[in-house]
């Protein structure tokens, strides 16, 4: 049995209803997961002896602007044991997601970056604050409504 089939079978057997959609495009497996099950899924994928997804490579978001579920969280995880990369997606009802920093410590910084750029708040995050923008900056630059040229006067530019 191929690893992709093992992942899907194990998740469906252990966490029924957690995987909402499975896509395989050009060899990349992507699972859409229920928002309330993301921590359970990540914990299982990391701790299962056959899978061992012990590396979180990236956490980011997609702003769909006009969709009912405006934001999609995207997690890129990797199994060193199997040399296999897996993409997890979670469609958000609002602007809040569960933090997976308790599963992978590296998610801490990625979630902070996602908060800074998209304004998505992570429940259970140990230190959610901005990474790039000043703390008092009220906007999130990667949201669709943010102007391409920025907001004049919203942030002082460095002196030449």
Coordinates of C-alpha atoms in Angstrom, one line a residue:
X1 CA 0.0 0.0 0.0
X2 CA 1.3 3.4 -0.9
X3 CA 2.1 5.9 1.9
X4 CA -0.7 8.3 0.6
X5 CA -3.3 5.5 1.1
X6 CA -1.9 4.6 4.5
X7 CA -2.2 8.3 5.7
X8 CA -5.8 8.5 4.5
X9 CA -6.8 5.1 5.9
X10 CA -5.2 5.8 9.3
X11 CA -6.8 9.2 9.6
X12 CA -10.2 8.0 8.6
X13 CA -9.9 5.0 10.9
X14 CA -8.7 7.0 13.9
X15 CA -10.3 10.4 13.6
X16 CA -13.6 9.8 11.8
X17 CA -15.0 13.0 10.1
X18 CA -11.7 14.9 10.5
X19 CA -10.7 14.7 6.8
X20 CA -13.2 16.6 4.7
X21 CA -11.5 16.4 1.3
X22 CA -8.5 14.6 -0.3
X23 CA -6.8 15.9 -3.4
X24 CA -3.7 14.7 -5.2
X25 CA -2.3 17.1 -7.7
X26 CA 1.0 16.3 -9.5
X27 CA 2.0 13.9 -6.7
X28 CA 1.3 16.3 -3.9
X29 CA -1.2 15.0 -1.4
X30 CA -3.4 17.6 0.3
X31 CA -6.0 17.0 3.0
X32 CA -8.7 19.5 3.9
X33 CA -9.3 19.0 7.6
X34 CA -12.2 20.2 9.9
X35 CA -11.2 23.3 11.8
X36 CA -12.0 21.8 15.2
X37 CA -9.9 18.7 14.5
X38 CA -6.7 20.2 13.3
X39 CA -4.8 19.7 16.6
X40 CA -6.0 16.1 16.8
X41 CA -4.9 15.4 13.2
X42 CA -1.5 17.1 13.6
X43 CA -0.9 15.3 16.9
X44 CA -1.8 11.9 15.3
X45 CA 0.4 12.6 12.2
X46 CA 3.4 13.4 14.4
X47 CA 3.0 10.7 16.9
X48 CA 2.0 7.7 14.7
X49 CA 5.0 5.4 14.4
X50 CA 4.5 4.7 10.7
X51 CA 4.0 8.3 9.7
X52 CA 6.1 10.5 12.0
X53 CA 5.5 13.9 10.4
X54 CA 8.0 15.5 12.8
X55 CA 8.6 18.7 10.9
X56 CA 6.3 21.7 10.3
X57 CA 7.8 23.5 7.4
X58 CA 5.4 26.4 7.1
X59 CA 2.0 27.7 8.2
X60 CA 0.4 30.3 6.1
X61 CA -3.1 31.5 5.0
X62 CA -5.0 32.3 1.8
X63 CA -7.3 35.3 1.8
X64 CA -10.2 34.5 -0.7
X65 CA -11.7 38.0 -0.1
X66 CA -15.3 37.3 -1.3
X67 CA -15.9 33.7 -0.2
X68 CA -18.2 32.9 2.7
X69 CA -15.2 31.2 4.4
X70 CA -12.8 34.0 3.7
X71 CA -9.5 32.4 5.0
X72 CA -7.9 29.1 4.5
X73 CA -5.1 28.0 6.7
X74 CA -2.3 25.9 5.0
X75 CA 0.1 23.7 6.9
X76 CA 3.1 22.1 5.1
X77 CA 4.5 19.2 7.1
X78 CA 7.2 16.7 6.4
X79 CA 8.0 13.2 7.5
X80 CA 11.8 12.7 7.7
X81 CA 11.3 9.0 8.2
X82 CA 9.3 8.6 4.9
X83 CA 10.7 11.6 3.1
X84 CA 7.2 12.7 2.3
X85 CA 5.6 16.1 2.3
X86 CA 1.9 16.6 3.2
X87 CA -0.2 19.7 2.9
X88 CA -3.1 20.3 5.3
X89 CA -5.8 22.9 4.7
X90 CA -8.4 24.3 7.1
X91 CA -11.2 26.6 5.9
X92 CA -12.0 29.1 8.6
X93 CA -15.5 30.4 9.5
X94 CA -14.0 33.7 10.9
X95 CA -10.5 35.0 11.6
X96 CA -9.6 32.5 14.4
X97 CA -7.7 29.2 14.2
X98 CA -6.4 26.7 16.7
X99 CA -2.6 27.0 17.2
X100 CA -0.6 23.9 16.4
X101 CA 2.5 25.3 18.2
X102 CA 1.9 22.7 20.9
X103 CA 2.5 20.0 18.4
X104 CA 5.4 21.6 16.5
X105 CA 7.4 24.3 18.2
X106 CA 8.4 25.7 14.8
X107 CA 4.8 26.6 14.1
X108 CA 5.1 29.3 16.7
X109 CA 6.9 31.8 14.4
X110 CA 4.9 30.8 11.3
X111 CA 1.6 31.5 13.2
X112 CA 3.0 34.8 14.4
X113 CA 3.8 35.7 10.8
X114 CA 0.3 34.7 9.6
X115 CA -1.2 36.8 12.4
X116 CA 1.0 39.8 11.4
X117 CA 0.2 39.5 7.7
X118 CA -3.4 38.3 7.7
X119 CA -4.8 39.1 11.1
X120 CA -5.7 35.6 11.9
X121 CA -5.7 35.0 15.7
X122 CA -4.5 31.6 17.0
X123 CA -6.2 30.3 20.1
X124 CA -3.7 28.6 22.5
X125 CA -0.7 30.4 21.0
X126 CA 1.9 31.1 23.7
X127 CA 3.1 34.5 22.4
X128 CA 0.9 35.9 19.6
X129 CA 2.4 39.2 18.6
X130 CA 3.6 40.8 15.4
X131 CA 6.9 39.8 13.7
X132 CA 7.4 42.4 10.9
X133 CA 5.0 45.3 11.5
X134 CA 5.0 47.6 14.6
X135 CA 2.7 46.5 17.4
X136 CA 0.5 49.6 17.0
X137 CA 0.0 49.1 13.2
X138 CA -3.7 48.4 12.8
X139 CA -3.6 46.8 9.3
X140 CA -2.5 43.4 8.0
X141 CA -0.6 43.8 4.7
X142 CA -1.5 40.5 3.0
X143 CA -5.2 40.9 3.2
X144 CA -7.0 41.6 -0.1
X145 CA -8.4 44.9 1.0
X146 CA -4.9 46.3 1.8
X147 CA -3.8 48.7 -1.0
X148 CA -0.9 47.6 -3.1
X149 CA 1.0 50.8 -2.5
X150 CA 0.2 50.8 1.3
X151 CA -1.8 53.4 3.2
X152 CA -0.1 56.8 3.0
X153 CA 0.9 58.0 6.5
X154 CA 0.0 54.8 8.2
X155 CA 3.6 54.0 9.1
X156 CA 6.7 56.2 9.1
X157 CA 9.3 55.4 6.5
X158 CA 13.0 55.2 7.5
X159 CA 15.0 58.3 6.8
X160 CA 17.4 58.3 3.9

